[in-house]
PDB file of C-alpha atoms and ligand atoms in Angstrom:
ATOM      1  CA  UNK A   1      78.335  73.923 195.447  1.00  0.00           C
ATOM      2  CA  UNK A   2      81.610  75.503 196.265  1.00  0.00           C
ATOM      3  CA  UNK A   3      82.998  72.359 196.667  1.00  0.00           C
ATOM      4  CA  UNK A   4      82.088  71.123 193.331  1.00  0.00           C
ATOM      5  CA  UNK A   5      83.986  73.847 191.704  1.00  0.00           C
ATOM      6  CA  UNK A   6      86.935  73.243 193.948  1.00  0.00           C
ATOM      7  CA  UNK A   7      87.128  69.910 192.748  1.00  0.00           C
ATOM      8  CA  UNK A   8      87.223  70.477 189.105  1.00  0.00           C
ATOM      9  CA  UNK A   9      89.879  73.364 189.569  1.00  0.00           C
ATOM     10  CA  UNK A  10      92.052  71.045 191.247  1.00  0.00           C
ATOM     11  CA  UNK A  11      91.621  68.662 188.087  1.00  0.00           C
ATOM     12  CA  UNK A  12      92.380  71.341 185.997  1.00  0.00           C
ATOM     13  CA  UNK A  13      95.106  72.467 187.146  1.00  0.00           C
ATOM     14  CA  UNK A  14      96.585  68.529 187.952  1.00  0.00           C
ATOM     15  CA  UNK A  15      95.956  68.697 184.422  1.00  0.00           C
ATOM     16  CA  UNK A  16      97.261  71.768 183.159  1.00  0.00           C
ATOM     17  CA  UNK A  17     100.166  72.199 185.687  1.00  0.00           C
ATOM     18  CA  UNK A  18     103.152  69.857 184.618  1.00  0.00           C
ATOM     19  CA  UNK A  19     102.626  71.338 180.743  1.00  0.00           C
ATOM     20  CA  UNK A  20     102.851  74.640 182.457  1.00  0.00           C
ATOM     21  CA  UNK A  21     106.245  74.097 184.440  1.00  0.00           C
ATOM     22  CA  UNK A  22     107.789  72.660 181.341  1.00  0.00           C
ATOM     23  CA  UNK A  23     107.047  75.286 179.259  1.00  0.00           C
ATOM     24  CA  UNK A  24     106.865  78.317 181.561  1.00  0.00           C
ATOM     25  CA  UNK A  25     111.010  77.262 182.828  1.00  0.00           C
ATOM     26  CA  UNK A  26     112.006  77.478 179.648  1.00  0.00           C
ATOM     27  CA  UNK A  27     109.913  80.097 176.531  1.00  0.00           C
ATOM     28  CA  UNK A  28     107.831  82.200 177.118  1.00  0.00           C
ATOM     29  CA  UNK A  29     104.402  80.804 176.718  1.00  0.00           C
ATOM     30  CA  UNK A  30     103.220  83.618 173.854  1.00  0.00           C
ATOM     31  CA  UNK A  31     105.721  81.545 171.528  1.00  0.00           C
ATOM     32  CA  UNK A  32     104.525  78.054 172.389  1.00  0.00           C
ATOM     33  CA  UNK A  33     101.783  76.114 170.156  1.00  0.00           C
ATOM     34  CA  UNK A  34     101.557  79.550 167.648  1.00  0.00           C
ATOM     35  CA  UNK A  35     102.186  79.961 163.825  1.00  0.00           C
ATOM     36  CA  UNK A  36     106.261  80.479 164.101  1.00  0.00           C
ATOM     37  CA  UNK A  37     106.887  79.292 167.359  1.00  0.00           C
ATOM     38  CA  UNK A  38     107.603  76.148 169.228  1.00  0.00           C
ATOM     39  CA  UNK A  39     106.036  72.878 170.386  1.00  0.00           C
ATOM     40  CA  UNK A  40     107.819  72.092 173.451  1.00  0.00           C
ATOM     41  CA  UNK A  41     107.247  67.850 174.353  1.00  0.00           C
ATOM     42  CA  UNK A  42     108.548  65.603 177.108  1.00  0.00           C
ATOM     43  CA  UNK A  43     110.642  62.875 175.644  1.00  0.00           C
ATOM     44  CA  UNK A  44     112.550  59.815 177.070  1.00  0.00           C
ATOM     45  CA  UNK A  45     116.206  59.932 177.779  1.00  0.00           C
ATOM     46  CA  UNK A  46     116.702  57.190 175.144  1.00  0.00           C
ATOM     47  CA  UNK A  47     114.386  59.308 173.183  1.00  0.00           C
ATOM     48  CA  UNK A  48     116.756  61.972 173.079  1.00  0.00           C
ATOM     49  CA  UNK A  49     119.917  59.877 172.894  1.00  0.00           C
ATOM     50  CA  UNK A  50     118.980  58.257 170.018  1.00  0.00           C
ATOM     51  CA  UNK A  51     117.303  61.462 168.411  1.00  0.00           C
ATOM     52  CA  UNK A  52     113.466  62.021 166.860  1.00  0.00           C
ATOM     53  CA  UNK A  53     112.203  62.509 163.038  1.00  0.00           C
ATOM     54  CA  UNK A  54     109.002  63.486 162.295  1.00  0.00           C
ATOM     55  CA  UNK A  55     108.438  63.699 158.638  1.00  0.00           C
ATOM     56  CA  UNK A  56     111.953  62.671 157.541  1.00  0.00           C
ATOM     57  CA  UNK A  57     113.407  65.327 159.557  1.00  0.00           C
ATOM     58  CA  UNK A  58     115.078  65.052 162.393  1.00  0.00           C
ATOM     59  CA  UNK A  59     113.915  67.728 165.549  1.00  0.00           C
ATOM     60  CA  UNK A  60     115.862  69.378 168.028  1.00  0.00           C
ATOM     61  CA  UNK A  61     115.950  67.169 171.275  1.00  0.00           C
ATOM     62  CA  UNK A  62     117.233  68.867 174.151  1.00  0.00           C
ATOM     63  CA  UNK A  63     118.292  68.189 177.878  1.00  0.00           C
ATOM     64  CA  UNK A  64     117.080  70.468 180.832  1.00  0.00           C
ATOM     65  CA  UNK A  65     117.813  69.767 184.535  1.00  0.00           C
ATOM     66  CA  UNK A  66     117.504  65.962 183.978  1.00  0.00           C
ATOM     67  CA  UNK A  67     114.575  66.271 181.629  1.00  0.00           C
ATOM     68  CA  UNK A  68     114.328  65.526 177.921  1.00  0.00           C
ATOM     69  CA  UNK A  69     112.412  67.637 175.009  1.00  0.00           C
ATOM     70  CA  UNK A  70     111.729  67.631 171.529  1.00  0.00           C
ATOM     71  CA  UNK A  71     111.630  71.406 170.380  1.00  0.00           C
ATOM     72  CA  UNK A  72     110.002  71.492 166.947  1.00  0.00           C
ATOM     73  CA  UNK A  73     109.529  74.605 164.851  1.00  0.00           C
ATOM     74  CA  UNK A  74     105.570  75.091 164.152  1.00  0.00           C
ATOM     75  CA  UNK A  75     105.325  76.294 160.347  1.00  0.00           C
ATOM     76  CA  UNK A  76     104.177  79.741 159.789  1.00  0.00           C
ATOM     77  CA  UNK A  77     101.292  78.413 157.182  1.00  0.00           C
ATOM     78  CA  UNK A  78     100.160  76.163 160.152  1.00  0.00           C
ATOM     79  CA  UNK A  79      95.966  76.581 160.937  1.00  0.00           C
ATOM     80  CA  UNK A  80      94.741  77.290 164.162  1.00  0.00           C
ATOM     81  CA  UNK A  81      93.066  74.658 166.443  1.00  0.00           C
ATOM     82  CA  UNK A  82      94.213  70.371 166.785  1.00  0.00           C
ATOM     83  CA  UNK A  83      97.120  69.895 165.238  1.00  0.00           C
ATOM     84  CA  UNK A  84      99.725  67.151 165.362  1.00  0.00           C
ATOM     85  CA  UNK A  85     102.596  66.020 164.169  1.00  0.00           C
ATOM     86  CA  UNK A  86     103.916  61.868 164.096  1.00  0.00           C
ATOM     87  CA  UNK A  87     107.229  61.245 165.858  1.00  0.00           C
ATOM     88  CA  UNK A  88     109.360  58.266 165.981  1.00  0.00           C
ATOM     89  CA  UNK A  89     112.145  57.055 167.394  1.00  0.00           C
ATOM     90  CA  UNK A  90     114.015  53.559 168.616  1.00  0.00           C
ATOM     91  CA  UNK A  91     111.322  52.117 165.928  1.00  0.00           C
ATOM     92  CA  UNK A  92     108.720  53.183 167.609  1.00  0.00           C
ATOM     93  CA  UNK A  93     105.866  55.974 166.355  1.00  0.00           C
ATOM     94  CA  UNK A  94     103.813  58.040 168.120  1.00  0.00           C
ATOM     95  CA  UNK A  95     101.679  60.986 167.704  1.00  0.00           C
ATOM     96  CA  UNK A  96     101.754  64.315 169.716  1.00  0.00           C
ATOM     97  CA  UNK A  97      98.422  66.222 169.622  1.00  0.00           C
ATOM     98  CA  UNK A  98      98.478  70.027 170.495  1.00  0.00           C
ATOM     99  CA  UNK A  99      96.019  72.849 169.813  1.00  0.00           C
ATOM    100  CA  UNK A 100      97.624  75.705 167.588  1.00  0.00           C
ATOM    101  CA  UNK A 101      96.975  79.413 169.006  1.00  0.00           C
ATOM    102  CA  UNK A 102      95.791  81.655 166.305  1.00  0.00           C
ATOM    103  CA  UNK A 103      98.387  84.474 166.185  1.00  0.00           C
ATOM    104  CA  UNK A 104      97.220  87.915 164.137  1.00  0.00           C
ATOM    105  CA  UNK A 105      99.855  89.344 162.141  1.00  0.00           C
ATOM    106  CA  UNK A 106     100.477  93.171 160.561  1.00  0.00           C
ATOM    107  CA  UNK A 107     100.553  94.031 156.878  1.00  0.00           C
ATOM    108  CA  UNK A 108     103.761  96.295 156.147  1.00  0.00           C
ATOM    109  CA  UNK A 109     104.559  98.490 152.982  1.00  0.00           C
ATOM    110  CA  UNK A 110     107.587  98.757 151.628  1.00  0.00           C
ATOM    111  CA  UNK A 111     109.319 100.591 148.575  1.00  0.00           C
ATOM    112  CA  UNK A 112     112.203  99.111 146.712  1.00  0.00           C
ATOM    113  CA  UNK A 113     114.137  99.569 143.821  1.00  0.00           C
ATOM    114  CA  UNK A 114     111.796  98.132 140.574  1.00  0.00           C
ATOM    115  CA  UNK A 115     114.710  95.770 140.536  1.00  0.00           C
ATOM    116  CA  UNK A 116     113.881  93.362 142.842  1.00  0.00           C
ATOM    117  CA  UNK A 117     109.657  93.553 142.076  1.00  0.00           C
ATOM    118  CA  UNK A 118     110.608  92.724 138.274  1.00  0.00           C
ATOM    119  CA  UNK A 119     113.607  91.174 137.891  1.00  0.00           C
ATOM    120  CA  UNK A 120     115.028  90.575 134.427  1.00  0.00           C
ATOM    121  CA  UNK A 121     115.547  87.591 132.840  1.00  0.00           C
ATOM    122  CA  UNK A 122     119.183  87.080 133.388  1.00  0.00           C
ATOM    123  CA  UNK A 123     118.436  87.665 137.485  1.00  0.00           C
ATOM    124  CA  UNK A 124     115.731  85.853 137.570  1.00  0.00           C
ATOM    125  CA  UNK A 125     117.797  83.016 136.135  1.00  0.00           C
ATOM    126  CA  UNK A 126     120.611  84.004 139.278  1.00  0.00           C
ATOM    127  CA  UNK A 127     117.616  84.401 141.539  1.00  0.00           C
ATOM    128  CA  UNK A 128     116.638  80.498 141.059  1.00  0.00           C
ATOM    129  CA  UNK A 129     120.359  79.601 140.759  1.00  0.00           C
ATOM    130  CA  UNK A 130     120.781  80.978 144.288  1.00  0.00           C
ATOM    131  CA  UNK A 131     117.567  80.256 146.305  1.00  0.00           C
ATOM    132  CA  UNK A 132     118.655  76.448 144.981  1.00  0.00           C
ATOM    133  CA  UNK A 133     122.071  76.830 146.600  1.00  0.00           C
ATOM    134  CA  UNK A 134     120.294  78.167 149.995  1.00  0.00           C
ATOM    135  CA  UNK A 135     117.791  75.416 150.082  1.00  0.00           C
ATOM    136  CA  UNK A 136     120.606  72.740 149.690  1.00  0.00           C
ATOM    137  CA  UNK A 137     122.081  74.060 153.209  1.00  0.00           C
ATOM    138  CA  UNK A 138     118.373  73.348 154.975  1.00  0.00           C
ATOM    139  CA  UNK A 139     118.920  70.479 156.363  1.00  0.00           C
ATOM    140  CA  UNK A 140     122.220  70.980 157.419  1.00  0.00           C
ATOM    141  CA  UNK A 141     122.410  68.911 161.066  1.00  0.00           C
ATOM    142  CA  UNK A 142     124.764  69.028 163.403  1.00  0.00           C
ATOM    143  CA  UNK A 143     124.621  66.270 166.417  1.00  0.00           C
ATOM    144  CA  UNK A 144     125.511  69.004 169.491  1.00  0.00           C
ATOM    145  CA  UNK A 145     123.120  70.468 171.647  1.00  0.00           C
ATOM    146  CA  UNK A 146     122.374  74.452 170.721  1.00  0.00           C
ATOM    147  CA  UNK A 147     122.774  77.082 173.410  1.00  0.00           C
ATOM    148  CA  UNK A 148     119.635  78.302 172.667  1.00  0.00           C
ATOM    149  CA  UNK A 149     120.008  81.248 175.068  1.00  0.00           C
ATOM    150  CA  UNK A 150     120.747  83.872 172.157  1.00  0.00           C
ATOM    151  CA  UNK A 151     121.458  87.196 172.227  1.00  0.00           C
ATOM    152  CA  UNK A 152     120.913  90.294 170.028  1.00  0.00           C
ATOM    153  CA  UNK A 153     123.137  89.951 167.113  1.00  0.00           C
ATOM    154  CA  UNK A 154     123.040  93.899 166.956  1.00  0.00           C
ATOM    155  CA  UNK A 155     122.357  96.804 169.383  1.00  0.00           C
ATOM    156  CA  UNK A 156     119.538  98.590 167.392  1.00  0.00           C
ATOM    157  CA  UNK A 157     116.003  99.030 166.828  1.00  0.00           C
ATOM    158  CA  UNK A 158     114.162  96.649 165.871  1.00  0.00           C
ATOM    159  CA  UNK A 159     112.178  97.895 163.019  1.00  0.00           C
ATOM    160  CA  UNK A 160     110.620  94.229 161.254  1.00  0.00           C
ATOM    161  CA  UNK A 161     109.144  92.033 163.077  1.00  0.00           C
ATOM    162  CA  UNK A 162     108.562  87.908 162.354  1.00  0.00           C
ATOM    163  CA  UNK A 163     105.286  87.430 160.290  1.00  0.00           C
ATOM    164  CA  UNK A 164     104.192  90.519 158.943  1.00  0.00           C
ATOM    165  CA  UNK A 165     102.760  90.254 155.064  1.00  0.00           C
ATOM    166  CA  UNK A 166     105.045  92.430 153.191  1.00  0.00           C
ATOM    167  CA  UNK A 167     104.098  94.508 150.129  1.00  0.00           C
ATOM    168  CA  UNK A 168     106.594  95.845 148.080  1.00  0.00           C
ATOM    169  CA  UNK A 169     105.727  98.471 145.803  1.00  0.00           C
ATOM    170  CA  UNK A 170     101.679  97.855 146.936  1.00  0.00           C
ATOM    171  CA  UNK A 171     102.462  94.062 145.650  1.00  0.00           C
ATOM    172  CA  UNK A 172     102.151  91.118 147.770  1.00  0.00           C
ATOM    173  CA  UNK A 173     105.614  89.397 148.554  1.00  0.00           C
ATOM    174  CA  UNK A 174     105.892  86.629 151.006  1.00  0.00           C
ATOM    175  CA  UNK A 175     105.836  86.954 154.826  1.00  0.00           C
ATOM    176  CA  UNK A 176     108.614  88.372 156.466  1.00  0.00           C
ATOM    177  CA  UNK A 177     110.621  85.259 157.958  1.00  0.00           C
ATOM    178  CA  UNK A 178     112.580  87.141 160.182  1.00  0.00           C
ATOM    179  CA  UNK A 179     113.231  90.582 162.188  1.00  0.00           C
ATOM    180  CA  UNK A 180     114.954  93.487 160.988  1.00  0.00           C
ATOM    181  CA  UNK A 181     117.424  95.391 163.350  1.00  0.00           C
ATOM    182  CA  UNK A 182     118.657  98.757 162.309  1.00  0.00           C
ATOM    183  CA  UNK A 183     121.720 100.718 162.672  1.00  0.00           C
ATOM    184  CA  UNK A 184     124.408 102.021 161.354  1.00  0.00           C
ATOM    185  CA  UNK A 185     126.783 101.324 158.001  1.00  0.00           C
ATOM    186  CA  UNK A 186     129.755  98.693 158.986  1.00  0.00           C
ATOM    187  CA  UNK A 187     128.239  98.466 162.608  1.00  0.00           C
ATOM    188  CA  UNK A 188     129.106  95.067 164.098  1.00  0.00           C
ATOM    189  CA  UNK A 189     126.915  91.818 164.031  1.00  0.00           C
ATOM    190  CA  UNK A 190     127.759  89.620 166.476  1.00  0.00           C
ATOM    191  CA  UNK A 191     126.848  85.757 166.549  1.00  0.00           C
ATOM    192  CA  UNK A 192     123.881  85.353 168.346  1.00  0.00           C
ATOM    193  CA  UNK A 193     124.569  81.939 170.119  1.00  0.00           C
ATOM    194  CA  UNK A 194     127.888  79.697 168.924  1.00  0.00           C
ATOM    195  CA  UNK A 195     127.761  78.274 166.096  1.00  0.00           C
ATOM    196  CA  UNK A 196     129.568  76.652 162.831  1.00  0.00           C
ATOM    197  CA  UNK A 197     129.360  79.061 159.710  1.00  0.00           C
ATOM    198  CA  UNK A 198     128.015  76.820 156.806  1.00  0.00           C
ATOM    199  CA  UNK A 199     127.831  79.601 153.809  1.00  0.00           C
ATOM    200  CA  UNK A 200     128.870  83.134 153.033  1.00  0.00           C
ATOM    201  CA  UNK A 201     128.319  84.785 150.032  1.00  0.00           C
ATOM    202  CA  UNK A 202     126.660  87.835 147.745  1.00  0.00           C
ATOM    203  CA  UNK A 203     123.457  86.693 146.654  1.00  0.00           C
ATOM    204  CA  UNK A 204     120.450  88.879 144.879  1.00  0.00           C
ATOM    205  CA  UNK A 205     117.876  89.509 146.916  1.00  0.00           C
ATOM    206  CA  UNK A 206     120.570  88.818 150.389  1.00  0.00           C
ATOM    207  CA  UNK A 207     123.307  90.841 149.143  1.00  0.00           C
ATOM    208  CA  UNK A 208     126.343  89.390 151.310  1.00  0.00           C
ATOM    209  CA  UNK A 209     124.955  87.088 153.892  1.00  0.00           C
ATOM    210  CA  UNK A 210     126.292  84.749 156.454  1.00  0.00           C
ATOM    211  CA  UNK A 211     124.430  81.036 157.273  1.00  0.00           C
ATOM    212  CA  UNK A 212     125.491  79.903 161.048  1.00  0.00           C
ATOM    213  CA  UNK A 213     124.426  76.276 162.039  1.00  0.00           C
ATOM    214  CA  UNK A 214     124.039  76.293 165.691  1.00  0.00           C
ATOM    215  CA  UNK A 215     123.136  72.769 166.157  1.00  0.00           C
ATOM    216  CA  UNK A 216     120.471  70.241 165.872  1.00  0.00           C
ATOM    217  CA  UNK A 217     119.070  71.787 163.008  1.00  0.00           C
ATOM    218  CA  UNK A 218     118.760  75.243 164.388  1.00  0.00           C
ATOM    219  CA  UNK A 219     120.212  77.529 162.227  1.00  0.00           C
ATOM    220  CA  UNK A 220     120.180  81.800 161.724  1.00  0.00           C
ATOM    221  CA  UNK A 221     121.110  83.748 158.494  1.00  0.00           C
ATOM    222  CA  UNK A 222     122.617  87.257 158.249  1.00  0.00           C
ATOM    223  CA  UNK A 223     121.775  89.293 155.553  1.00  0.00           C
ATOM    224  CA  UNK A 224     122.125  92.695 153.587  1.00  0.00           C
ATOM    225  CA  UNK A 225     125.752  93.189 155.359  1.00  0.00           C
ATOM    226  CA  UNK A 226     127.964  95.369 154.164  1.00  0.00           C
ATOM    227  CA  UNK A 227     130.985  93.250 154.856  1.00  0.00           C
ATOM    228  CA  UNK A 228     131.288  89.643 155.832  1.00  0.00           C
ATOM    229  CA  UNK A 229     134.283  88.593 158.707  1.00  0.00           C
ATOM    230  CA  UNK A 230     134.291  85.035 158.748  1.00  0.00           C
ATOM    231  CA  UNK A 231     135.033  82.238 156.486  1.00  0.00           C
ATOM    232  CA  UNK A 232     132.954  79.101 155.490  1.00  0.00           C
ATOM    233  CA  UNK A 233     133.890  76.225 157.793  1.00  0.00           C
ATOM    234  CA  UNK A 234     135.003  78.708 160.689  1.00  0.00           C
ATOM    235  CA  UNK A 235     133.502  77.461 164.235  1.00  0.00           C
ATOM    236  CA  UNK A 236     132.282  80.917 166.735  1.00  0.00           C
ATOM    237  CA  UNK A 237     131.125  81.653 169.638  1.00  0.00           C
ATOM    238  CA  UNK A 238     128.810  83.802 170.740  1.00  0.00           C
ATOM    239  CA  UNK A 239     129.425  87.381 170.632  1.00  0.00           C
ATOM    240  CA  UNK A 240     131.850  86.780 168.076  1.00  0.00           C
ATOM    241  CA  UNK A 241     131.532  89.576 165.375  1.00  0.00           C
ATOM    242  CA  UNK A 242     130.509  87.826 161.641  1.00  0.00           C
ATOM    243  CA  UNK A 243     129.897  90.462 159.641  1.00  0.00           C
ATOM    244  CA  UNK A 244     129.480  94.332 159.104  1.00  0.00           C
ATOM    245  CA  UNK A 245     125.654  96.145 158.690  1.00  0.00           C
ATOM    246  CA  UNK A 246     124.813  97.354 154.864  1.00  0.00           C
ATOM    247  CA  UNK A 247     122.281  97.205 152.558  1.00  0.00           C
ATOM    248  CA  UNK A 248     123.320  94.845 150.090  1.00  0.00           C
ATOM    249  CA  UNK A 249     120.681  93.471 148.190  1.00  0.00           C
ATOM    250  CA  UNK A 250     117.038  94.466 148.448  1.00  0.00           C
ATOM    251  CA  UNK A 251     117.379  96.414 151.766  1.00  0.00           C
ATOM    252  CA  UNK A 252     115.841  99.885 152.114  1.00  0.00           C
ATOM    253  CA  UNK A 253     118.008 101.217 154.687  1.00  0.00           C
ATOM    254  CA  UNK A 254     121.411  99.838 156.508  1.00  0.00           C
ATOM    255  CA  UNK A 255     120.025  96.879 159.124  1.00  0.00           C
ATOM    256  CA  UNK A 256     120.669  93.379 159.205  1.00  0.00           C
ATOM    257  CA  UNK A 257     117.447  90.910 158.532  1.00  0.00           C
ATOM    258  CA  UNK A 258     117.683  87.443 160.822  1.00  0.00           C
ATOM    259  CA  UNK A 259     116.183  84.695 159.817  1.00  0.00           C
ATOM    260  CA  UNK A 260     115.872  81.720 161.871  1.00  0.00           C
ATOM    261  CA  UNK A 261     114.712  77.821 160.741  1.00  0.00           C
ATOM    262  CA  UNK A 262     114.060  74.501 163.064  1.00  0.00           C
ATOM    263  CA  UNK A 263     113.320  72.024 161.572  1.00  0.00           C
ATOM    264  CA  UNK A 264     113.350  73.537 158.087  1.00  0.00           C
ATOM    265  CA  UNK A 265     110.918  75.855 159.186  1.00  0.00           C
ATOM    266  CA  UNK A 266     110.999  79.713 159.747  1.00  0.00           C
ATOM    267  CA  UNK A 267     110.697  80.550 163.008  1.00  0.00           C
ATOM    268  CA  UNK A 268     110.301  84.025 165.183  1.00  0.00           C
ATOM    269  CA  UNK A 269     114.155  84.419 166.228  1.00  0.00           C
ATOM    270  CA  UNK A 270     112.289  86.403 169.666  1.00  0.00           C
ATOM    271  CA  UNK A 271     111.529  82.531 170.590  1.00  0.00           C
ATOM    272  CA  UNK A 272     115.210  82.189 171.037  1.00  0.00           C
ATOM    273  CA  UNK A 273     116.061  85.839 172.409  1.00  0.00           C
ATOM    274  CA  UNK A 274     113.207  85.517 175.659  1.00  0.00           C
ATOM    275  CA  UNK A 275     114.639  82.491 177.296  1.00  0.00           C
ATOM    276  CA  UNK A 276     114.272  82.439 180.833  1.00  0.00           C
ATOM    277  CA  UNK A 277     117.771  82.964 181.884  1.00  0.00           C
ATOM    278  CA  UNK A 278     117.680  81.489 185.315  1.00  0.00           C
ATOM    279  CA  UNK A 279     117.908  77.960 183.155  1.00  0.00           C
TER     280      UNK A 279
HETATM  281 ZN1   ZN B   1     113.793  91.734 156.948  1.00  0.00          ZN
END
C-alpha cells in the first residue's frame, strides 16, 4: 500500500523536480506561468547563441551557470489553464506547452482631472500622435544580455500595484501596467538595472517620461517626473539617477509609475525586483 504511494511520489517529483530547480534558482515561483509574469524554458546553447522568435518576436534568451533559457513575458489578457506558445530557432520549430495560473487581481478608484477622462479634440489628436511614437520604440532590441537583478528605482511606498483594473472617475480605464512608487517632489529615480535610454520626452497622459532598453527586449519606462536627467542615446548603469519625481501628466500625487515590457508585453516589474540574489 505504502509502497505504492512511495512509488508514484518518487515519479512525481522525478517529474516535477528539474522544472522546480530551474525556476526556484532564479524567480520566484508566484511570477512563473501567471497573467504578467514569466515562462521560464530550457534551451540549447546554440539555441541561445543564435537567439528564439516566437510570433515574429524575438524572446529574451539568457545564460545561467552553464544553462540556457528563453524568458518570455506571459500577456496580461492571457486565460488560465494549457497554453503555449511556438518557438523557433536554427530553422527549426517547436512548441512549449505550459499551464497558465489564474492570478486574481484588485479593482482601484481613482480621481483625476476631467482632462484626461474626456479629452478634447485637439488632445485627443496629441494623445494618438504620441501613443504612435511610444509604440514605434516596442520592439526596440538590443543583442546584450540584461542584468535582470533590478533594483528599486525609488525608495518609497509602493502605492499601485501591476494588474489592478483602474477606474477613473467610476469609469473603466485599462489595467494598470505597472507599479506606482511614491515620494517626494524632485526625489531621485535611479535606473533600475543598466541600460541604454531610447526616448525622453513630455507626453499627455506620461507627462515627462524616460524609456530605458535594458537588453534583449526588456525594457522599463519612467513616468510623471518632474524633471528628466539624461539624454536620448545616453548608456547607464544601474543606480544611475534618470530623472526627478512629479506629477506630470495624469498623476494624482508626486510618484513615479514603472512600466515594464518583454517581449512587447507588460509585465509585473516585482518579477524583476525578487530575483534570487545568490545567482
Ligand atoms: Zn501607475
Amino acid at each position: 500500500m505504502y509502497k505504492k504511494y512511495l512509488k508514484k511520489i518518487v515519479f512525481l517529483a522525478v517529474l516535477i523536480l528539474p522544472i522546480v530547480n530551474a525556476a526556484s534558482t532564479i524567480f520566484k515561483s508566484e511570477f512563473l506561468n501567471v497573467p504578467g509574469g514569466i515562462l521560464l524554458h530550457e534551451v540549447s546553447k546554440n539555441q541561445y547563441i543564435h537567439g528564439i522568435i516566437s510570433n515574429n518576436k524575438k524572446i529574451l534568451t539568457i545564460r545561467k551557470n552553464d544553462k540556457f533559457y528563453l524568458v518570455y513575458g506571459i500577456p496580461y489578457g492571457i486565460a488560465g489553464g494549457p497554453q503555449s506558445i511556438n518557438i523557433s530557432s536554427l530553422k527549426s520549430d517547436k512548441k512549449i506547452s505550459f499551464i497558465v495560473k489564474e492570478r486574481v487581481f484588485k479593482k482601484q478608484h481613482i480621481t483625476v482631472s476631467k482632462k484626461y477622462t474626456k479629452p478634447s479634440d485637439k488632445n485627443i489628436a496629441r494623445i494618438i500622435k504620441e501613443r504612435d511614437i511610444i509604440s514605434s520604440y516596442r520592439d526596440t532590441w538590443s543583442s546584450n544580455d540584461p542584468d535582470m537583478n533590478f533594483i528599486y528605482p525609488v525608495k518609497g511606498i509602493t502605492t499601485g500595484i501591476f494588474g489592478t483594473e483602474r477606474y477613473y472617475n467610476g469609469q473603466k480605464g485599462r489595467y494598470h501596467n505597472g507599479i506606482d512608487i511614491a515620494g517626494n517632489i524632485n526625489d531621485p529615480i535611479f535606473a533600475p538595472s543598466s541600460g541604454r535610454i531610447i526616448l525622453t520626452g513630455d507626453f499627455f497622459y506620461n507627462g515627462k517620461f524616460v524609456y530605458i532598453d535594458h537588453g534583449k527586449g526588456l525594457l522599463s519606462i519612467f513616468i510623471h517626473l518632474n524633471e528628466i536627467t539624461v539624454k536620448k542615446g545616453t548608456y547607464v548603469n544601474k543606480g544611475d539617477v534618470i530623472g526627478k519625481i512629479g506629477v506630470s501628466g495624469r498623476s494624482t500625487g508626486p510618484h513615479v509609475h514603472w512600466s515594464l515590457t518583454l517581449n512587447q508585453n507588460y509585465i509585473d516589474p516585482m518579477v524583476f525586483l525578487t530575483i534570487n540574489k545568490n545567482n
